[in-house]
Short mmCIF file of C-alpha atoms in Angstrom, two decimals:
data_model
loop_
_atom_site.label_atom_id
_atom_site.label_comp_id
_atom_site.label_asym_id
_atom_site.label_seq_id
_atom_site.Cartn_x
_atom_site.Cartn_y
_atom_site.Cartn_z
CA SER M 1 -63.61 -47.79 74.89
CA SER M 2 -66.10 -47.49 77.80
CA GLY M 3 -63.86 -45.58 80.13
CA ILE M 4 -63.04 -43.02 77.23
CA ASN M 5 -66.91 -42.64 77.06
CA ALA M 6 -67.61 -42.35 80.41
CA GLU M 7 -64.72 -39.69 81.07
CA TYR M 8 -66.28 -37.89 77.95
CA GLY M 9 -69.18 -38.25 79.53
CA GLY M 10 -68.13 -36.44 82.98
CA LYS M 11 -66.60 -33.88 80.98
CA LYS M 12 -69.53 -32.99 79.11
CA ALA M 13 -71.83 -33.28 82.29
CA LYS M 14 -69.23 -30.77 83.92
CA ARG M 15 -69.64 -28.41 81.00
CA LYS M 16 -72.94 -28.22 80.28
CA PHE M 17 -73.33 -27.76 84.61
CA LEU M 18 -70.67 -24.90 84.44
CA GLU M 19 -72.70 -23.40 81.44
CA LYS M 20 -76.05 -23.44 82.63
CA CYS M 21 -74.51 -21.69 85.97
CA ALA M 22 -73.05 -18.92 83.97
CA ALA M 23 -75.95 -18.50 81.69
CA PRO M 24 -77.70 -15.10 81.53
CA LYS M 25 -81.16 -14.67 82.72
CA GLU M 26 -83.61 -14.80 80.07
CA TRP M 27 -87.33 -13.32 79.55
CA ILE M 28 -90.04 -12.45 76.80
CA GLY M 29 -90.37 -8.86 77.09
CA PHE M 30 -93.76 -6.68 76.65
CA ASP M 31 -92.55 -6.57 73.14
CA GLY M 32 -92.30 -10.11 72.41
CA MET M 33 -88.54 -10.04 72.39
CA PRO M 34 -86.67 -12.26 73.90
CA THR M 35 -84.76 -10.12 76.85
CA LYS M 36 -80.70 -11.49 78.67
CA MET M 37 -79.56 -9.73 81.82
CA ASP M 38 -76.27 -11.29 83.82
CA THR M 39 -77.55 -10.90 87.32
CA PRO M 40 -74.16 -10.77 90.11
CA TYR M 41 -74.89 -14.44 90.37
CA THR M 42 -74.37 -15.20 87.00
CA MET M 43 -71.06 -13.13 86.75
CA ARG M 44 -69.91 -14.74 89.88
CA ALA M 45 -70.63 -18.32 88.24
CA LYS M 46 -69.21 -16.70 84.91
CA ASP M 47 -65.85 -16.30 86.89
CA LEU M 48 -65.80 -19.39 88.24
CA LYS M 49 -66.37 -21.39 85.17
CA MET M 50 -63.66 -19.55 83.17
CA THR M 51 -61.10 -20.33 86.01
CA TYR M 52 -61.82 -24.16 85.96
CA GLU M 53 -61.79 -24.06 82.52
CA SER M 54 -58.14 -22.10 82.29
CA LEU M 55 -57.52 -24.97 85.26
CA GLU M 56 -58.13 -27.62 82.65
CA LYS M 57 -55.91 -26.45 79.98
CA ARG M 58 -52.85 -28.44 79.00
CA TYR M 59 -49.40 -27.86 77.37
CA LEU M 60 -48.72 -24.29 79.59
CA THR M 61 -45.90 -22.92 80.13
CA ARG M 62 -44.38 -22.72 84.47
CA GLU M 63 -45.51 -19.12 84.39
CA GLU M 64 -48.79 -19.42 83.09
CA ARG M 65 -49.97 -22.15 85.35
CA LEU M 66 -48.16 -20.17 88.19
CA ASP M 67 -50.67 -17.61 87.03
CA ILE M 68 -54.15 -19.91 87.29
CA LEU M 69 -52.92 -21.23 90.49
CA LEU M 70 -52.05 -17.93 91.46
CA GLN M 71 -55.89 -16.56 90.50
CA LEU M 72 -57.60 -19.71 91.92
CA LYS M 73 -56.00 -18.93 95.36
CA LEU M 74 -57.30 -15.63 95.30
CA THR M 75 -60.86 -16.76 94.36
CA VAL M 76 -61.20 -19.69 96.93
CA LYS M 77 -59.47 -17.44 99.91
CA GLU M 78 -62.19 -15.50 100.11
CA HIS M 79 -64.19 -17.92 102.48
CA ASP M 80 -62.59 -19.97 105.10
CA CYS M 81 -63.55 -23.85 105.63
CA LYS M 82 -62.03 -27.19 104.92
CA LEU M 83 -62.56 -27.16 101.40
CA THR M 84 -60.57 -24.43 100.32
CA LYS M 85 -57.77 -24.63 103.02
CA ASP M 86 -57.55 -28.21 101.10
CA ILE M 87 -57.75 -26.47 98.01
CA VAL M 88 -55.07 -23.82 99.16
CA GLU M 89 -52.55 -26.99 100.31
CA LEU M 90 -52.70 -28.51 97.14
CA ILE M 91 -52.05 -25.24 95.07
CA ASP M 92 -48.75 -24.31 97.55
CA ARG M 93 -47.69 -28.26 96.60
CA GLU M 94 -47.86 -27.88 92.85
CA ALA M 95 -46.30 -24.41 92.92
CA ASP M 96 -43.81 -25.66 95.15
CA LEU M 97 -42.78 -28.70 92.73
CA LEU M 98 -43.34 -26.70 89.95
CA MET M 99 -40.37 -24.45 91.25
CA ARG M 100 -38.34 -27.35 91.62
CA GLY M 101 -38.85 -28.84 87.98
CA THR M 102 -41.28 -31.56 88.10
CA LYS M 103 -42.24 -33.17 85.31
CA GLU M 104 -45.40 -32.76 83.90
CA LYS M 105 -46.71 -36.40 83.59
CA ASN M 106 -45.43 -36.80 87.63
CA LEU M 107 -48.10 -33.38 88.51
CA GLU M 108 -51.39 -35.37 86.56
CA GLY M 109 -52.77 -36.92 89.52
CA LEU M 110 -52.34 -33.99 92.11
CA ARG M 111 -53.94 -31.45 89.17
CA GLN M 112 -56.96 -34.07 88.82
CA ARG M 113 -57.28 -33.44 92.76
CA ILE M 114 -57.30 -29.95 92.55
CA SER M 115 -60.06 -29.33 89.71
CA SER M 116 -61.93 -32.08 91.55
CA LEU M 117 -62.24 -29.73 94.76
CA PHE M 118 -62.51 -26.82 92.85
CA LEU M 119 -65.29 -28.46 91.00
CA GLN M 120 -66.75 -29.10 94.33
CA TYR M 121 -66.49 -25.52 95.47
CA ILE M 122 -68.42 -24.34 92.44
CA LYS M 123 -71.10 -26.84 93.25
CA THR M 124 -71.29 -25.44 96.85
CA PRO M 125 -74.59 -22.76 96.81
CA LEU M 126 -72.55 -20.80 99.75
CA PHE M 127 -69.77 -20.31 96.90
CA ASN M 128 -71.87 -20.35 94.02
CA ALA M 129 -75.49 -19.39 94.34
CA GLU M 130 -76.67 -20.43 90.82
CA ALA M 131 -75.65 -24.08 91.79
CA ALA M 132 -78.66 -23.84 94.16
CA ASN M 133 -80.94 -24.21 90.93
CA LEU M 134 -79.03 -26.85 89.70
CA LEU M 135 -78.54 -29.30 92.15
CA ARG M 136 -80.85 -31.86 92.82
CA VAL M 137 -82.73 -32.19 95.46
CA PRO M 138 -82.76 -35.03 98.25
CA GLU M 139 -85.49 -37.74 97.46
CA ASP M 140 -86.57 -36.98 101.21
CA PRO M 141 -87.16 -33.52 102.09
CA SER M 142 -86.71 -34.02 105.91
CA SER M 143 -83.32 -34.56 105.61
CA LEU M 144 -82.46 -31.11 104.65
CA ARG M 145 -83.94 -30.63 108.47
CA LYS M 146 -81.42 -32.95 110.23
CA ASN M 147 -79.31 -31.11 112.66
CA ILE M 148 -80.69 -27.75 112.01
CA TYR M 149 -81.54 -25.53 114.94
CA TYR M 150 -82.75 -22.37 114.90
CA CYS M 151 -80.41 -19.23 116.90
CA ARG M 152 -82.17 -17.04 119.37
CA GLY M 153 -80.27 -14.45 118.76
CA CYS M 154 -79.29 -13.87 115.20
CA GLY M 155 -82.72 -15.30 114.32
CA ASN M 156 -80.89 -17.67 111.50
CA TYR M 157 -81.02 -21.50 110.91
CA LEU M 158 -77.74 -22.82 111.46
CA PRO M 159 -75.95 -26.57 111.44
CA SER M 160 -75.51 -28.48 114.87
CA THR M 161 -71.78 -27.64 114.27
CA ASP M 162 -72.60 -23.68 114.86
CA PHE M 163 -73.64 -24.52 118.49
CA GLU M 164 -72.37 -25.45 121.91
CA LEU M 165 -74.40 -28.53 122.53
CA THR M 166 -73.71 -30.37 125.78
CA THR M 167 -75.31 -33.69 126.94
CA ASN M 168 -77.47 -32.29 129.65
CA ALA M 169 -78.81 -29.07 127.52
CA ARG M 170 -82.49 -28.66 127.61
CA SER M 171 -82.71 -25.95 124.69
CA ILE M 172 -79.98 -24.71 122.17
CA GLY M 173 -79.99 -21.51 122.83
CA ARG M 174 -77.36 -18.71 120.70
CA CYS M 175 -75.15 -20.09 118.13
CA ARG M 176 -71.07 -19.44 118.61
CA LYS M 177 -70.91 -16.16 116.94
CA CYS M 178 -73.30 -14.65 118.79
CA LYS M 179 -72.38 -16.11 122.01
CA ASN M 180 -68.76 -14.77 121.28
CA LEU M 181 -70.14 -10.99 120.03
CA ASP M 182 -71.88 -10.81 123.42
CA SER M 183 -68.82 -11.77 125.39
CA GLU M 184 -66.78 -9.14 123.09
CA GLY M 185 -69.12 -6.44 124.09
CA ARG M 186 -69.18 -7.42 127.68
CA LEU M 187 -65.67 -7.59 127.72
CA ARG M 188 -65.64 -4.13 126.47
CA GLU M 189 -67.92 -2.89 129.35
CA ASP M 190 -65.89 -4.44 131.94
CA PHE M 191 -62.78 -2.71 130.63
CA SER M 192 -64.10 0.59 131.06
CA ARG M 193 -64.91 -0.15 134.11
CA TYR M 194 -61.61 -0.74 134.93
CA ARG M 195 -60.39 1.71 132.51
CA SER M 196 -61.85 4.64 134.77
CA LEU M 197 -60.91 2.61 138.05
CA LEU M 198 -57.41 2.59 136.63
CA GLN M 199 -57.32 6.28 136.29
CA SER M 200 -58.81 6.92 139.93
CA ILE M 201 -55.76 5.36 141.39
CA ARG M 202 -53.59 7.08 139.10
CA SER M 203 -54.97 10.35 140.03
CA ALA M 204 -54.81 9.36 143.76
CA GLU M 205 -51.36 7.96 143.88
CA GLU M 206 -50.33 11.61 142.17
CA ALA M 207 -52.00 13.18 145.06
CA TYR M 208 -49.39 11.50 147.42
CA ASN M 209 -46.61 13.06 145.60
CA ASP M 210 -43.74 10.76 146.69
CA GLY M 211 -42.74 8.93 143.38
CA SER M 212 -45.37 6.26 142.78
CA LYS M 213 -44.77 4.49 139.65
CA ILE M 214 -45.76 1.03 139.37
CA ILE M 215 -49.58 1.91 139.08
CA PHE M 216 -48.63 3.37 135.47
CA LEU M 217 -47.02 0.64 134.16
CA LEU M 218 -50.22 -1.80 134.67
CA THR M 219 -53.21 -1.53 132.44
CA GLU M 220 -56.63 -2.17 132.33
CA ALA M 221 -56.44 -5.93 131.96
CA ASP M 222 -53.85 -6.13 134.75
CA LEU M 223 -56.22 -4.22 136.66
CA ARG M 224 -59.19 -6.61 135.96
CA TYR M 225 -56.79 -9.78 136.97
CA LEU M 226 -55.85 -8.11 140.00
CA ALA M 227 -59.45 -6.85 141.18
CA GLU M 228 -60.68 -10.30 139.85
CA ASN M 229 -58.45 -13.54 140.28
CA ILE M 230 -56.66 -12.16 143.05
CA TRP M 231 -59.27 -10.39 145.46
CA GLY M 232 -62.50 -12.17 144.10
CA ALA M 233 -64.07 -9.33 142.81
CA GLN M 234 -65.55 -8.19 146.29
CA SER M 235 -64.69 -5.98 149.28
CA VAL M 236 -62.53 -7.98 151.55
CA LEU M 237 -64.32 -6.69 154.52
CA SER M 238 -67.82 -6.77 153.62
CA GLN M 239 -67.99 -8.92 150.67
CA TRP M 240 -69.95 -6.23 148.73
CA GLU M 241 -69.59 -7.04 144.54
CA ASP M 242 -70.74 -4.45 143.03
CA THR M 243 -67.96 -3.13 140.89
CA TYR M 244 -68.29 0.36 140.68
CA ASP M 245 -68.77 0.65 144.49
CA LEU M 246 -65.09 -1.03 144.86
CA THR M 247 -61.68 0.63 144.55
CA LEU M 248 -58.01 -0.54 145.50
CA VAL M 249 -56.24 1.35 147.77
CA ARG M 250 -52.91 1.24 149.36
CA TRP M 251 -52.97 -0.65 152.24
CA ASN M 252 -49.93 0.85 154.14
CA ARG M 253 -49.96 3.94 153.32
CA ARG M 254 -46.69 5.07 153.88
CA GLN M 255 -45.21 2.86 150.65
CA GLU M 256 -46.30 3.09 146.98
CA TRP M 257 -49.14 1.19 145.61
CA SER M 258 -48.45 -1.95 143.98
CA PRO M 259 -50.42 -5.37 143.68
CA TRP M 260 -48.64 -6.28 146.96
CA ASN M 261 -49.74 -3.31 148.57
CA CYS M 262 -53.18 -2.72 148.31
CA VAL M 263 -56.57 -3.62 149.11
CA LEU M 264 -59.92 -3.98 147.88
CA LEU M 265 -62.85 -2.36 149.38
CA THR M 266 -65.80 -0.18 148.99
CA ASN M 267 -65.13 3.75 148.52
CA GLU M 268 -66.69 4.19 152.09
CA GLU M 269 -64.22 1.41 153.60
CA ALA M 270 -61.72 2.80 151.76
CA ARG M 271 -61.86 6.69 153.03
CA ALA M 272 -61.88 5.00 156.82
CA HIS M 273 -59.09 2.89 155.85
CA SER M 274 -56.68 5.54 154.74
CA LYS M 275 -56.92 7.06 157.95
CA LEU M 276 -55.38 4.11 159.44
CA THR M 277 -51.14 4.63 159.92
CA LYS M 278 -50.95 1.03 161.31
CA PRO M 279 -53.59 -1.30 159.63
CA GLU M 280 -51.97 -4.63 160.99
CA GLU M 281 -52.86 -3.72 164.60
CA ALA M 282 -56.23 -2.27 163.57
CA TYR M 283 -57.41 -5.69 161.68
CA GLY M 284 -55.48 -8.13 164.14
CA PRO M 285 -53.29 -10.93 163.01
CA VAL M 286 -55.91 -13.18 161.33
CA PHE M 287 -57.20 -10.45 158.94
CA THR M 288 -53.54 -9.00 158.15
CA GLN M 289 -52.46 -12.49 157.49
CA LYS M 290 -55.37 -12.85 154.88
CA ILE M 291 -54.21 -9.39 153.26
CA LYS M 292 -50.59 -10.50 152.93
CA TYR M 293 -51.62 -14.05 151.29
CA ARG M 294 -53.26 -12.02 148.41
CA HIS M 295 -49.57 -10.01 148.23
CA ILE M 296 -48.07 -12.66 147.82
CA LEU M 297 -49.89 -13.79 145.24
CA GLY M 298 -50.19 -10.58 143.52
CA LYS M 299 -46.64 -10.49 143.58
CA GLN M 300 -45.53 -13.84 141.93
CA TYR M 301 -48.03 -13.12 139.17
CA PHE M 302 -46.80 -9.80 138.72
CA SER M 303 -43.60 -10.50 139.03
CA SER M 304 -43.31 -12.58 135.88
CA MET M 305 -44.33 -9.55 133.78
CA PRO M 306 -41.24 -8.00 132.01
CA LYS M 307 -42.31 -4.18 132.46
CA LEU M 308 -42.13 -5.31 135.97
CA ALA M 309 -39.31 -7.44 136.84
CA ASP M 310 -36.96 -4.94 136.09
CA TYR M 311 -38.29 -2.16 138.09
CA MET M 312 -38.74 -4.62 141.57
CA SER M 313 -35.32 -6.22 140.85
CA LYS M 314 -33.54 -2.33 141.29
CA ASN M 315 -35.75 -0.85 143.53
CA LEU M 316 -37.71 -3.51 145.67
CA THR M 317 -36.68 -6.80 147.99
CA SER M 318 -38.76 -10.00 147.98
CA ILE M 319 -41.38 -10.48 150.25
CA ASN M 320 -41.03 -13.20 152.89
CA MET M 321 -44.28 -13.75 154.70
CA PRO M 322 -44.91 -17.38 155.57
CA LEU M 323 -48.83 -18.30 156.02
CA PRO M 324 -49.11 -19.43 159.42
CA SER M 325 -51.31 -22.50 160.02
CA ASN M 326 -54.23 -20.78 161.93
CA ALA M 327 -54.39 -18.02 159.38
CA GLU M 328 -54.57 -20.80 156.87
CA LYS M 329 -57.02 -22.73 158.65
CA VAL M 330 -59.41 -19.62 158.46
CA MET M 331 -58.85 -18.70 154.83
CA TYR M 332 -59.99 -22.24 153.58
CA GLY M 333 -62.98 -22.89 156.18
CA GLY M 334 -61.04 -24.08 159.26
CA ARG M 335 -62.60 -24.13 162.45
CA LYS M 336 -59.66 -23.60 164.85
CA LYS M 337 -60.66 -21.89 168.29
CA GLU M 338 -57.92 -19.24 168.01
CA ALA M 339 -59.48 -18.16 164.60
CA GLU M 340 -63.27 -18.05 166.20
CA LYS M 341 -62.03 -15.99 169.05
CA VAL M 342 -60.58 -13.06 167.02
CA SER M 343 -62.95 -10.35 165.92
CA LEU M 344 -61.88 -7.38 163.87
CA PRO M 345 -62.33 -4.05 164.92
CA PRO M 346 -64.51 -1.27 163.35
CA LEU M 347 -62.34 1.09 160.81
CA THR M 348 -63.13 4.26 162.91
CA GLU M 349 -61.06 2.92 166.55
CA ALA M 350 -57.85 3.47 164.89
CA LYS M 351 -56.47 6.80 164.50
#
């Protein structure tokens, strides 16, 4: 008897809560008559109440139950969080069991879980704004401020889970959403630079009029990887890092431009380099090996791309450039006497 009374009391409390959420706003007008008005929040609460009541109905046909589950799924999928994902998973599970002809009594536990989670969904102010006016406030208001931080980007107070916090961080900074937005904006700015660089390289290759094709197979993202990951985003001669002053030109001007026949230089250095007929002799063996090493890296990376693999297999021979030990020492900070004696000649000396 006590169990039945408790169950009835629980259902009565749920129904009362749903009715209060869906009740229209009421006040006494200037004429002394009561006035009622539905707001977007109360209309939302009314829709949730009707969905919950449909979910609690018994003795439905399979098609009617599936229609209710579909309506519930569309309702909760408006928000993406763990609670809604759990509800959708349970809905899909019941729909699958219904299609398999599972008996009603074997679905009672599953349906009760769906109803409980959906009621929790209705009681969440984020999904049902009217619920905020009916939920109890914690006895200690300071508990509302735990793990809540201010985002300097969007100006909102958000839970700690929305921030990238580290053990040695001295300030909170911006939330993940603001950081991602800033990152996306910077990526668009960077790609705009590489888009113009790609166009300038293509124009230069067209001027050679020697059938150059590889540069027309690459995208802005490919060019960015080549400049930043292979060449370190700086001039190989002067270490100048302003990308707007840098360009990728042919290393050997007698061969078409490719990731394994290019060099990253400033615009001024590139004009001087384009006058060289034998760059290996002009720069010396140690510097040349540095360039060749980057050419190997470029070919290893871009040869795995399907759009270049077929072209390379038909038109190009493999590059076999072993890295001498003295050049390797220089590239990685070695101090061999042979490397210390090498001095790079100025570009203007070679004709």
